[in-house]
C-alpha cells in the first residue's frame, strides 16, 4: 500500500512540475524575445508586475489541491479559474504574446483534473479568447491575434488529452489502492474466519475423539465386565463355564486393546473394515448373545450400498444401543432391526424388554449418537417407560439409493 501511494505521488508531482517548467520557459521566451526587439512597449513597472502576477499564478497552480480541499464547491471552482484566467489576461496584456501562451497550458490541465467535461470547455474558450482580446486591444493586431489564437489551440488540446490520460491513470491507481485495501481487509476477515474454523474443527475433533473412545472402550469394557461377573458366579459351582467366561473376557480385552490402538493410529478408519454393515452388526449381536442376553437381528428390505459415514454411524448406534442394554436395561432379550424398506432412508432400531426408565437418558453415549445422526441429516427417537423396556431408533437419509447385488 505504501509503495503504491508513493508511486502515485511521484507520477503526479513530475507531471505538475513539468507543466510549471513550461510556464518558466514561456516567461523566458517572452522576455528574451521582447527585450531583443524594438517592439516591446512595456515599462519596468509593468515587467515587475507581470513577474509578480506570474508568481501568483504559479503558486495557485502548485497548491490547487489544497485550495479545492478548502473550497470544493462550484463557487470555489469558479473563483479559482476566474482568477487564473484573469492573471493570464493581465500577463499577456503587460508583456505581449511571445511565449506567454505556454503559461496557459497548466490551467488547461488543471481544468481537466477539477472540472466536469461540460465545464472544461468554457475554460478552454476563455483562455483562447483572452489571447485574442489582450493582443488585439494592446497592440491592435487583430488579424494576427486571430491567427495566434488558432495556432495555439492544438497545443492546448494536446495538453488536455495528456491530462485526461493522466486522470484516467490516477483514477485507475486510486481504484487499485481501494481494491488493495479491500483485499487486505478481506484477507484479515478470512484469517479470522480460518482461525474460527480451526477452533471449531478442533472442538468437533475432540467431540469425535470422545465419542470414539466412549463407543469403543465402553462397549468392550461392558462386555468384559459381564463375563468376569459371570465367571465369579460360576467359579465355585461350574469351573469349566467360569473358565470359558474368563476366556471370552480375555479375548474381548485383546479386541478392545486392538480397537484402542486402531483409534490412536487412525481415528478416521472405520471399525467395519471391509465388512458390509449387516455382517458387522451380526458380530455385535453375537457379542451381545455371549453376555447371556438373547439378541436377534433382522434385516428388512433389500440391502443397498451406503456411504462409509452412513455405515459407521449406524454401526455406532447399534454398538452404543447394545452396550446400554447390557449396562442398564437388566433385559433378557434385545432385538436389532436394520430396515432398508424405504428408498429414501435407512433405519436401525434396538428394542429390549428391560426395566425401562421414566424418561430418556442424557448420557454421553446417547448424546454422541444424536450428534452422529444429526450430522448426516437424520433423526433419533427414544421410547421408554418404567417396566416397559427401552427402544432406540435412528433414521438417516441415504446418499446412494443404488441396490447392491
XYZ file of N, CA and C in Angstrom, residues 304-313 398-400:
39
model
N -28.703 -52.179 0.393
C -28.102 -51.405 -0.688
C -26.847 -50.716 -0.179
N -26.075 -50.236 -1.116
C -24.785 -49.637 -0.771
C -24.989 -48.329 -0.004
N -24.294 -48.201 1.111
C -24.312 -46.979 1.906
C -22.916 -46.357 1.900
N -22.873 -45.076 2.174
C -21.568 -44.424 2.261
C -20.850 -44.879 3.526
N -19.554 -44.632 3.572
C -18.773 -45.018 4.744
C -19.283 -44.308 5.990
N -19.642 -43.032 5.859
C -20.149 -42.282 7.011
C -21.476 -42.844 7.490
N -22.351 -43.219 6.559
C -23.643 -43.797 6.935
C -23.463 -45.138 7.636
N -22.589 -45.975 7.099
C -22.356 -47.279 7.712
C -21.758 -47.134 9.109
N -20.770 -46.247 9.245
C -20.138 -46.067 10.547
C -21.136 -45.534 11.564
N -21.985 -44.600 11.151
C -22.974 -44.038 12.072
C -23.940 -45.111 12.562
N -30.391 -41.707 2.856
C -29.327 -42.424 2.148
C -28.839 -41.583 0.984
N -27.529 -41.522 0.831
C -26.921 -40.747 -0.253
C -26.892 -41.518 -1.547
N -26.884 -42.814 -1.484
C -26.795 -43.652 -2.675
C -27.896 -44.685 -2.608
